[in-house]
Amino acid sequence: MIPKEKYNLADILQEIDDDLHEQKKDVSQEKNIPQETITELMIANLKKKKTP
């Protein structure tokens, strides 16, 4: 594979670095709620919606 154009390595490395910082883990929704609790809340909500 031979590239048809030359790329500026410094620019590519900067883009990679920017991407790494941009992709940091989103902890805004991380609450460590057990799946069982989530399921119970969802079922309760559905029951509430069905009740007129």
Short mmCIF file of C-alpha atoms in Angstrom, two decimals:
data_model
loop_
_atom_site.label_atom_id
_atom_site.label_comp_id
_atom_site.label_asym_id
_atom_site.label_seq_id
_atom_site.Cartn_x
_atom_site.Cartn_y
_atom_site.Cartn_z
CA MET A 1 0.00 0.00 0.00
CA ILE A 2 1.52 3.26 -1.13
CA PRO A 3 -0.21 6.48 -0.08
CA LYS A 4 -0.85 8.88 -2.97
CA GLU A 5 -0.25 11.92 -0.81
CA LYS A 6 1.98 12.69 2.14
CA TYR A 7 0.29 13.37 5.46
CA ASN A 8 1.50 15.67 8.19
CA LEU A 9 2.27 13.30 11.05
CA ALA A 10 1.97 16.05 13.68
CA ASP A 11 -1.57 16.86 12.49
CA ILE A 12 -2.59 13.19 12.56
CA LEU A 13 -1.20 12.71 16.06
CA GLN A 14 -3.04 15.85 17.22
CA GLU A 15 -6.32 14.52 15.79
CA ILE A 16 -5.79 11.19 17.57
CA ASP A 17 -5.07 13.00 20.83
CA ASP A 18 -8.20 15.15 20.42
CA ASP A 19 -10.29 12.03 19.77
CA LEU A 20 -8.96 10.32 22.89
CA HIS A 21 -9.96 13.28 25.04
CA GLU A 22 -13.33 13.60 23.33
CA GLN A 23 -14.16 9.94 23.89
CA LYS A 24 -13.64 9.98 27.63
CA LYS A 25 -16.15 7.88 29.49
CA ASP A 26 -19.52 9.52 30.00
CA VAL A 27 -20.20 9.20 33.71
CA SER A 28 -23.28 11.41 33.71
CA GLN A 29 -25.61 8.41 33.86
CA GLU A 30 -23.44 6.17 35.98
CA LYS A 31 -25.29 5.62 39.23
CA ASN A 32 -24.59 1.90 39.89
CA ILE A 33 -28.30 1.08 40.08
CA PRO A 34 -28.83 -2.70 40.16
CA GLN A 35 -30.57 -4.13 37.09
CA GLU A 36 -33.26 -5.69 39.30
CA THR A 37 -34.23 -2.25 40.63
CA ILE A 38 -34.39 -0.82 37.12
CA THR A 39 -36.64 -3.69 36.02
CA GLU A 40 -38.94 -3.21 39.01
CA LEU A 41 -39.24 0.50 38.26
CA MET A 42 -40.02 -0.19 34.61
CA ILE A 43 -42.74 -2.73 35.52
CA ALA A 44 -44.27 -0.34 38.06
CA ASN A 45 -44.32 2.41 35.44
CA LEU A 46 -45.99 0.15 32.88
CA LYS A 47 -48.65 -0.89 35.44
CA LYS A 48 -49.28 2.78 36.19
CA LYS A 49 -49.76 3.53 32.47
CA LYS A 50 -52.25 0.66 32.04
CA THR A 51 -54.41 1.83 34.94
CA PRO A 52 -56.96 4.39 33.62
#
